[in-house]
mmCIF file of N, CA and C in Angstrom:
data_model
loop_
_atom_site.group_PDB
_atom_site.id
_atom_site.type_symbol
_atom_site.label_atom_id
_atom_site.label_comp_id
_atom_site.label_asym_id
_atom_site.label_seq_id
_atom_site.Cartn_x
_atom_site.Cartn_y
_atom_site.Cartn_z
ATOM 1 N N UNK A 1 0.816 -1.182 0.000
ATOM 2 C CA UNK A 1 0.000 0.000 0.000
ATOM 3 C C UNK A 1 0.865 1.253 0.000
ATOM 4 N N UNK A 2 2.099 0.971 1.200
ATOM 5 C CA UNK A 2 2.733 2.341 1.488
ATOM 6 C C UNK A 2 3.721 2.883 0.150
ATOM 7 N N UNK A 3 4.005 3.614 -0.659
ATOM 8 C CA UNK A 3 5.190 4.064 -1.301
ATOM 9 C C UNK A 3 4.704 3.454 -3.120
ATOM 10 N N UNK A 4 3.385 3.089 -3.317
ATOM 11 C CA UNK A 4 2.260 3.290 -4.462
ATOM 12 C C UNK A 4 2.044 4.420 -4.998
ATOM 13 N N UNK A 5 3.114 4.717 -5.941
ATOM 14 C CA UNK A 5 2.631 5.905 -6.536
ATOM 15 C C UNK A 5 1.724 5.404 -7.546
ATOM 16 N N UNK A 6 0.711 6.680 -7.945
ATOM 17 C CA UNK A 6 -0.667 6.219 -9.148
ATOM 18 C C UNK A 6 0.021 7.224 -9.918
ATOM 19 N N UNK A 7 -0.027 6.545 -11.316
ATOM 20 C CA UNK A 7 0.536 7.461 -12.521
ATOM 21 C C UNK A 7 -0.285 8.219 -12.709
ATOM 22 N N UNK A 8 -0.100 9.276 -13.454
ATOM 23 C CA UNK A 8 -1.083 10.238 -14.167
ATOM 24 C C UNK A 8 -1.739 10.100 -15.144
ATOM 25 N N UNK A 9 -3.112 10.228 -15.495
ATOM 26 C CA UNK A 9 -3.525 10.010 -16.697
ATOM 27 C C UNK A 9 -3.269 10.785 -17.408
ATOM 28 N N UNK A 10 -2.667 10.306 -18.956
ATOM 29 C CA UNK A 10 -2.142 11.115 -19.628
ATOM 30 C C UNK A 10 -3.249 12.375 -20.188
ATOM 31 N N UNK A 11 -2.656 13.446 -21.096
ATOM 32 C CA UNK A 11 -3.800 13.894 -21.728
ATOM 33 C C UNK A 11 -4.589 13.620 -22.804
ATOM 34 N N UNK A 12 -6.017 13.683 -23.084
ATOM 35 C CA UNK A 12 -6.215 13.096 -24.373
ATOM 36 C C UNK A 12 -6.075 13.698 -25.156
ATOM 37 N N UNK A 13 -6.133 13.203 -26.342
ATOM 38 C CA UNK A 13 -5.535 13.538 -28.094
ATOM 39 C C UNK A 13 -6.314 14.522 -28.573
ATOM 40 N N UNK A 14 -5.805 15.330 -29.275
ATOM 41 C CA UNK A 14 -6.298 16.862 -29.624
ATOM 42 C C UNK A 14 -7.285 16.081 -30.303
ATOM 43 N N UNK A 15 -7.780 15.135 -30.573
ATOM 44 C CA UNK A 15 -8.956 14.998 -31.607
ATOM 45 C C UNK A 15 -9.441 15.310 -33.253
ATOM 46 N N UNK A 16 -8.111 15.690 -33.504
ATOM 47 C CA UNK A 16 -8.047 16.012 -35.342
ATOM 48 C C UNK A 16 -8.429 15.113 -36.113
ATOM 49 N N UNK A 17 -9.078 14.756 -36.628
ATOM 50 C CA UNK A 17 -8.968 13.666 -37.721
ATOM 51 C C UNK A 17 -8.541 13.814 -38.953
ATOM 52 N N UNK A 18 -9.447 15.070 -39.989
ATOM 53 C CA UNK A 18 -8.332 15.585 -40.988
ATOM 54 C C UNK A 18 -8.286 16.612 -41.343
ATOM 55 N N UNK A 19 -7.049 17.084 -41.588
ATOM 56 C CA UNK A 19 -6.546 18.368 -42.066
ATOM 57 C C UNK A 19 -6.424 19.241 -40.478
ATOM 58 N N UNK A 20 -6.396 18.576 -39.780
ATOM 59 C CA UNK A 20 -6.526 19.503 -38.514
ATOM 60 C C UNK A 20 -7.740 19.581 -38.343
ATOM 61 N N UNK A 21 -8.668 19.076 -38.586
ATOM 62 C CA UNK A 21 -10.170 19.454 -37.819
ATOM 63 C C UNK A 21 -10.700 18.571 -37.335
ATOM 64 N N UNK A 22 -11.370 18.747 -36.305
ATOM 65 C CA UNK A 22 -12.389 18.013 -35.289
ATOM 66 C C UNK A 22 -13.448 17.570 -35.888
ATOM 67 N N UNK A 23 -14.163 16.558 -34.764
ATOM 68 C CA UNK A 23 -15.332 15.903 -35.677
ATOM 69 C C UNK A 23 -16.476 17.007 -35.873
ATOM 70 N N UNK A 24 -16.777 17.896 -34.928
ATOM 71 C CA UNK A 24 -17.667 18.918 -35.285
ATOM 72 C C UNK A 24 -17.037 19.847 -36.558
ATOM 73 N N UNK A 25 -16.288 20.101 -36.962
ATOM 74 C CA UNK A 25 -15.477 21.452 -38.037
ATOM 75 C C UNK A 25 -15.517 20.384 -39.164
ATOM 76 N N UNK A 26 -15.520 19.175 -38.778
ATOM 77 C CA UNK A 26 -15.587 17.779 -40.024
ATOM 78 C C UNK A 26 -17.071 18.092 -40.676
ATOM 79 N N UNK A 27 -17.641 18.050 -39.548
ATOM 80 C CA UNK A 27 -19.407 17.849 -40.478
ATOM 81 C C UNK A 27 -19.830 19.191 -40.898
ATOM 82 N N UNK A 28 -19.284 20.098 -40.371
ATOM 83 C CA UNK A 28 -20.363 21.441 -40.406
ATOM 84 C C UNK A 28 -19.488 21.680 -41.987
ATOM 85 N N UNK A 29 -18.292 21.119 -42.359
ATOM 86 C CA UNK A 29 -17.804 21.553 -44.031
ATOM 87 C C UNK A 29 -18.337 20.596 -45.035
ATOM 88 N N UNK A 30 -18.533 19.242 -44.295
ATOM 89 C CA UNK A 30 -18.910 18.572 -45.199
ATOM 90 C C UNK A 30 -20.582 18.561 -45.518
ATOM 91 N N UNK A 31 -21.169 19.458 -44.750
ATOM 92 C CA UNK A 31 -22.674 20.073 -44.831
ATOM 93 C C UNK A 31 -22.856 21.400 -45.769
ATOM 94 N N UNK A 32 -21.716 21.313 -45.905
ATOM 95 C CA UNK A 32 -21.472 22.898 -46.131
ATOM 96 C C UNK A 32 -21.215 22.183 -48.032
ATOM 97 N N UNK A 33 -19.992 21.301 -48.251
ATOM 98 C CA UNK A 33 -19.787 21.161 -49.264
ATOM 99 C C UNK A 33 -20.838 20.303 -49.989
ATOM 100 N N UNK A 34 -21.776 19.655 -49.398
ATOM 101 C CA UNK A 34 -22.809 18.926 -50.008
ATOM 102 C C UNK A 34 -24.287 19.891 -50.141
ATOM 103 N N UNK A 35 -24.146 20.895 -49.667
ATOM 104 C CA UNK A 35 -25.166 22.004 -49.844
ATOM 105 C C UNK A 35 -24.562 22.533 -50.971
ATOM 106 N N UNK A 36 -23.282 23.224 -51.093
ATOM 107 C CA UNK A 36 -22.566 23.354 -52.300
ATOM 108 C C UNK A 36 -23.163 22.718 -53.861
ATOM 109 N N UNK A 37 -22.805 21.520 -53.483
ATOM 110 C CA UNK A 37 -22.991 20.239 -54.530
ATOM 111 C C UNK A 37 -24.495 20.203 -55.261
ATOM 112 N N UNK A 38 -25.490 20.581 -53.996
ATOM 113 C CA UNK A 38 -26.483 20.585 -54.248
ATOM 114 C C UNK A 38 -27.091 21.576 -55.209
ATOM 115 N N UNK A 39 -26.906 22.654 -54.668
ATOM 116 C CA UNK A 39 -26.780 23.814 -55.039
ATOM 117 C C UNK A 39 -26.457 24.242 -56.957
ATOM 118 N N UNK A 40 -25.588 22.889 -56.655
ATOM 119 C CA UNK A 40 -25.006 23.585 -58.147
ATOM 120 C C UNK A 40 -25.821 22.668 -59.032
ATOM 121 N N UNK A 41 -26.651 21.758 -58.944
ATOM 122 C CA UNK A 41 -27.577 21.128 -59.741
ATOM 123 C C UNK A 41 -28.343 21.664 -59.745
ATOM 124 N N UNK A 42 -28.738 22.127 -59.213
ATOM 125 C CA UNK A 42 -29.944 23.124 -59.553
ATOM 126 C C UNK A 42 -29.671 24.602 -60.198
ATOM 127 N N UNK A 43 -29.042 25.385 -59.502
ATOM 128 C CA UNK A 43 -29.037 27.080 -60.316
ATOM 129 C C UNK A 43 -28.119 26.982 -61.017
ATOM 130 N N UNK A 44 -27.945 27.424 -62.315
ATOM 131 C CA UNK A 44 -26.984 27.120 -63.402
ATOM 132 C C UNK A 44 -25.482 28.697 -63.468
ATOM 133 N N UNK A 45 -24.947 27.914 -63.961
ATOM 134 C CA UNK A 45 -23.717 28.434 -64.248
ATOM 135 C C UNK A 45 -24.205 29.891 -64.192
ATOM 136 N N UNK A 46 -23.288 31.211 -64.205
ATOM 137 C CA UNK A 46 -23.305 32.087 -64.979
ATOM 138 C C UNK A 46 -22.701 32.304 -66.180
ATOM 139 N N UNK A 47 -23.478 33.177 -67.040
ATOM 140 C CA UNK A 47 -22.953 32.790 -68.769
ATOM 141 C C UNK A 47 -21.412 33.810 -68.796
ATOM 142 N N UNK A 48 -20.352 33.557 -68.185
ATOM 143 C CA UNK A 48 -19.528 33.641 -68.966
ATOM 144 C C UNK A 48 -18.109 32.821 -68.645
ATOM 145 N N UNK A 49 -17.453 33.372 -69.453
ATOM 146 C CA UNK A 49 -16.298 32.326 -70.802
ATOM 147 C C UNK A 49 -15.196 31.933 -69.581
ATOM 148 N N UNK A 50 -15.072 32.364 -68.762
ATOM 149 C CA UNK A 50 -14.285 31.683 -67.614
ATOM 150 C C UNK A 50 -14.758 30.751 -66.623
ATOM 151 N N UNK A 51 -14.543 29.788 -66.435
ATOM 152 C CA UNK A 51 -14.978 28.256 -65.609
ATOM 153 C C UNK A 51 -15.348 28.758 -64.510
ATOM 154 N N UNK A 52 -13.975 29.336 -63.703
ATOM 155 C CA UNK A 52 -13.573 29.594 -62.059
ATOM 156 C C UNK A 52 -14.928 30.691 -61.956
ATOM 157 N N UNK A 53 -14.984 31.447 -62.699
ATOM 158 C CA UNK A 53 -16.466 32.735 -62.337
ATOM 159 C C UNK A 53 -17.904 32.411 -62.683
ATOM 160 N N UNK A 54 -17.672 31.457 -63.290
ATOM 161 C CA UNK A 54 -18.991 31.212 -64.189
ATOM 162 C C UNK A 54 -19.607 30.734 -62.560
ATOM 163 N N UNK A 55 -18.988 29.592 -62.058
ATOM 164 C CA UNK A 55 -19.020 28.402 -60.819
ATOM 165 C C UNK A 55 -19.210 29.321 -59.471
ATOM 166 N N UNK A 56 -18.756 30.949 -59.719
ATOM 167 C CA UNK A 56 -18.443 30.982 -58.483
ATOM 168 C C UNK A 56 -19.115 30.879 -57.221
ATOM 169 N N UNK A 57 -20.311 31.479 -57.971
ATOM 170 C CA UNK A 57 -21.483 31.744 -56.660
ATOM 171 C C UNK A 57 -21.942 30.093 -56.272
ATOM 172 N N UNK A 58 -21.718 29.072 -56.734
ATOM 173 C CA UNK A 58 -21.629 28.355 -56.097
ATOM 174 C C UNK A 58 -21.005 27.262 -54.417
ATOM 175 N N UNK A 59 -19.904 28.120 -54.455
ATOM 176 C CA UNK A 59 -19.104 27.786 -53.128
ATOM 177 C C UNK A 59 -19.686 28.877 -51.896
ATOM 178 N N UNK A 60 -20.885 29.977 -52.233
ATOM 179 C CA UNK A 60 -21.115 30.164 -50.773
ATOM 180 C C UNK A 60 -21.126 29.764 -49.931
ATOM 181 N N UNK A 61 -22.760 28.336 -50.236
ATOM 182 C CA UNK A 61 -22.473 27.739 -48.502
ATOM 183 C C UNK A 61 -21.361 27.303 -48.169
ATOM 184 N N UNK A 62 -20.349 26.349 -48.900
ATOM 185 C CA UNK A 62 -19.017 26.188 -48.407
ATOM 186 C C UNK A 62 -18.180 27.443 -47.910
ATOM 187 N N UNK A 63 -18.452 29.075 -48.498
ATOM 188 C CA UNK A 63 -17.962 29.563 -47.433
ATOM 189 C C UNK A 63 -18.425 29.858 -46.545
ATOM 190 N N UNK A 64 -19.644 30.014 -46.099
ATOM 191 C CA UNK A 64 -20.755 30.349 -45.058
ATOM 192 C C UNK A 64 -20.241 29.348 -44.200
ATOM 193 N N UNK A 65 -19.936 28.104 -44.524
ATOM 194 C CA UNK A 65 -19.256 26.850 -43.326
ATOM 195 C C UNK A 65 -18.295 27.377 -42.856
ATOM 196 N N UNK A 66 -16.919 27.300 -43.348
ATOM 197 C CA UNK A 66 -15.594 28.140 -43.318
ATOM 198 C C UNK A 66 -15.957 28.945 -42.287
ATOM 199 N N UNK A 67 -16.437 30.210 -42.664
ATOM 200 C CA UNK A 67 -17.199 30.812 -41.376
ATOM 201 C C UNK A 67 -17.513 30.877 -40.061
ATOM 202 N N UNK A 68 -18.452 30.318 -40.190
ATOM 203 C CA UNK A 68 -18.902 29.474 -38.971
ATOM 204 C C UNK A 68 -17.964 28.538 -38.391
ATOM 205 N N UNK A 69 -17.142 28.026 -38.800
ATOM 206 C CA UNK A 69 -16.300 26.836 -38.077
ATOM 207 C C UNK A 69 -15.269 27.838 -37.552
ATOM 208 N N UNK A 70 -14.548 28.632 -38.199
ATOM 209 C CA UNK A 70 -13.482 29.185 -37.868
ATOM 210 C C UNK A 70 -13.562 30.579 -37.490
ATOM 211 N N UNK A 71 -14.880 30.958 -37.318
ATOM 212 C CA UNK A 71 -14.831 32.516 -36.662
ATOM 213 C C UNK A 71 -15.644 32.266 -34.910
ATOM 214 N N UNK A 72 -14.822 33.155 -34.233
ATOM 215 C CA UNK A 72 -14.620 32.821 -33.087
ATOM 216 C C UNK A 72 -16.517 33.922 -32.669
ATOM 217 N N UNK A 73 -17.160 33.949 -31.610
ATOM 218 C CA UNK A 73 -18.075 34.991 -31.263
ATOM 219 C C UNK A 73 -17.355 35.736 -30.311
ATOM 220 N N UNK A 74 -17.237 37.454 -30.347
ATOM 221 C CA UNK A 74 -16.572 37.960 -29.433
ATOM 222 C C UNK A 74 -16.490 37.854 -28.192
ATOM 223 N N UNK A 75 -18.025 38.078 -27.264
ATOM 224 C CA UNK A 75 -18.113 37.566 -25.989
ATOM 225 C C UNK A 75 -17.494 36.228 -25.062
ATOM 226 N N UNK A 76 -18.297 34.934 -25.760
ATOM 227 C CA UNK A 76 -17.820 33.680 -25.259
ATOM 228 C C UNK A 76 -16.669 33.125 -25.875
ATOM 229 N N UNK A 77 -16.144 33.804 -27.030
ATOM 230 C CA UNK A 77 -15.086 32.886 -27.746
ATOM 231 C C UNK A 77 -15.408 31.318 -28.472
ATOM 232 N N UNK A 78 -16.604 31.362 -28.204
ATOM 233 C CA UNK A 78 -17.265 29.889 -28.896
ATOM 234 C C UNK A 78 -17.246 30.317 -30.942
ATOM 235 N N UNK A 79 -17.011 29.279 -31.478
ATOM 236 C CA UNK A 79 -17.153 29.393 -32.782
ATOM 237 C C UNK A 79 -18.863 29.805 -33.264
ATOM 238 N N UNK A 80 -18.810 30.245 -34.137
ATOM 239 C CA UNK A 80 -20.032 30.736 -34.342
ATOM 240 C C UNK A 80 -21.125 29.392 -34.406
ATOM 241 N N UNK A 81 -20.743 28.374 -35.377
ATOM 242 C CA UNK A 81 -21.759 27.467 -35.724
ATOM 243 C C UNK A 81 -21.871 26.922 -34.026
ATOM 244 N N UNK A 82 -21.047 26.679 -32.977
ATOM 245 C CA UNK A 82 -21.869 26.719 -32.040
ATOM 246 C C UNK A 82 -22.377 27.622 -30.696
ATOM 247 N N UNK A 83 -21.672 28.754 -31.243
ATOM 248 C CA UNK A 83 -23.006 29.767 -30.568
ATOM 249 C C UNK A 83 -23.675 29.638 -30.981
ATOM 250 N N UNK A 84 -24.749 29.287 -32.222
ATOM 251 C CA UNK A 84 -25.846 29.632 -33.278
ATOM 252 C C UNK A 84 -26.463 28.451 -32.566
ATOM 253 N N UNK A 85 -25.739 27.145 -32.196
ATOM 254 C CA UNK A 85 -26.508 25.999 -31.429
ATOM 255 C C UNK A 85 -27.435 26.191 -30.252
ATOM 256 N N UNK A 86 -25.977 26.769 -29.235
ATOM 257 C CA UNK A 86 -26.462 26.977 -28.014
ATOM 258 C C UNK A 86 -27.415 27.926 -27.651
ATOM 259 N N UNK A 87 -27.206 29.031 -28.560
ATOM 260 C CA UNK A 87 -28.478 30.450 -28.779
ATOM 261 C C UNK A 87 -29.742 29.361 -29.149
ATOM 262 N N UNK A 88 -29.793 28.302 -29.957
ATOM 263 C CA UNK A 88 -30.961 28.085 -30.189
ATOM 264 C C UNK A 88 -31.804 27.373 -29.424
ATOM 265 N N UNK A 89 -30.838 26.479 -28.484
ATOM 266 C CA UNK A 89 -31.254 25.584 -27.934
ATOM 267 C C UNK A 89 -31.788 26.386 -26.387
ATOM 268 N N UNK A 90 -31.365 27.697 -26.303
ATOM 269 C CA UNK A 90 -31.643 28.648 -24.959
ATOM 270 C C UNK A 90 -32.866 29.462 -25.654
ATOM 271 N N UNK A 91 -33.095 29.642 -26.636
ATOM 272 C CA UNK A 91 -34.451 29.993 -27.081
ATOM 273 C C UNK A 91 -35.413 29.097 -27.062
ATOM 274 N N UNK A 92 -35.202 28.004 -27.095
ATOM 275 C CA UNK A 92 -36.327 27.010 -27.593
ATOM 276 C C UNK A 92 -36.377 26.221 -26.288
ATOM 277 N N UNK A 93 -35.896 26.396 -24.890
ATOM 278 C CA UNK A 93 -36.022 25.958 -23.745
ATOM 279 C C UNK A 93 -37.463 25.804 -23.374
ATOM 280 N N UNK A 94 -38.104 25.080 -22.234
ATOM 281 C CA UNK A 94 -39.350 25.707 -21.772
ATOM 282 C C UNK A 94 -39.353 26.528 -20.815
ATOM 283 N N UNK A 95 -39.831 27.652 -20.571
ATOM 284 C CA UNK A 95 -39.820 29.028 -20.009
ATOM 285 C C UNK A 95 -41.141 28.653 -18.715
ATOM 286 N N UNK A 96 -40.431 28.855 -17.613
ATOM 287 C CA UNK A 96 -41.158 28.662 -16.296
ATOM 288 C C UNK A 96 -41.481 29.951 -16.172
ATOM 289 N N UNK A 97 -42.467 30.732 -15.821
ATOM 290 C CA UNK A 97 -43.153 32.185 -15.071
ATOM 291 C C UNK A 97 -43.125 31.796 -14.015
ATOM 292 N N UNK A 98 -43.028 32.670 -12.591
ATOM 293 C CA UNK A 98 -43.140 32.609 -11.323
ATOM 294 C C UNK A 98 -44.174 33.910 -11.287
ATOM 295 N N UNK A 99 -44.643 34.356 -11.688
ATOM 296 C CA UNK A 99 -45.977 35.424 -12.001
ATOM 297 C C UNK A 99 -46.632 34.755 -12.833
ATOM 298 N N UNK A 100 -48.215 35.471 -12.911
ATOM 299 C CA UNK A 100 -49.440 34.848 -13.688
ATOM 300 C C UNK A 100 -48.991 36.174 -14.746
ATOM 301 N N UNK A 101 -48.959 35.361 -15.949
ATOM 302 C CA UNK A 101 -49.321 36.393 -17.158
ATOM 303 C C UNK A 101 -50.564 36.877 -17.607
ATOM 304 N N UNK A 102 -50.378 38.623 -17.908
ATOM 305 C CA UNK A 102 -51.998 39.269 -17.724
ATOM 306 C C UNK A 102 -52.029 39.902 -19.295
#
């Protein structure tokens, strides 16, 4: 019993899987690039003679993701796509009154 030291648990793994991003920054691009995808079957090209411009307005939502994954909210420092969570999920709470509403 006496002179048992307990090791430390190590720390766990930053959690990257690829390119450096987490499983949340994983889905919110790959939501982002399949809205993209979507996107572009349906509203057509613009008519002119360069590929890269014709396409462009297509990669919004992929940057609207970008965005959201990687811009911080000033107050809490939380990334936006989940402030936008937690804001929603604190709106959509059920709301107790301790007064009668008149």
């Amino acid at each position: 019993m006496f002179g048992h030291q307990h090791p430390l648990s190590q720390k766990p793994a930053s959690g990257k899987i690829i390119a450096g991003l987490n499983f949340f920054q994983l889905v919110v691009v790959l939501l982002g690039a399949k809205v993209s995808y979507e996107l572009s079957k349906i509203i057509p090209a613009i008519p002119v003679k360069n590929f890269a411009l014709a396409h462009i307005h297509h990669l919004i939502p992929l940057l609207l993701a970008f965005i959201a994954v990687f811009t911080k909210e000033s107050k809490t420092g939380l990334p936006i796509a989940v402030y936008i969570y937690y804001l929603a999920l604190f709106k959509s709470r059920k709301k107790t009154f301790v007064w009668r509403r008149s």
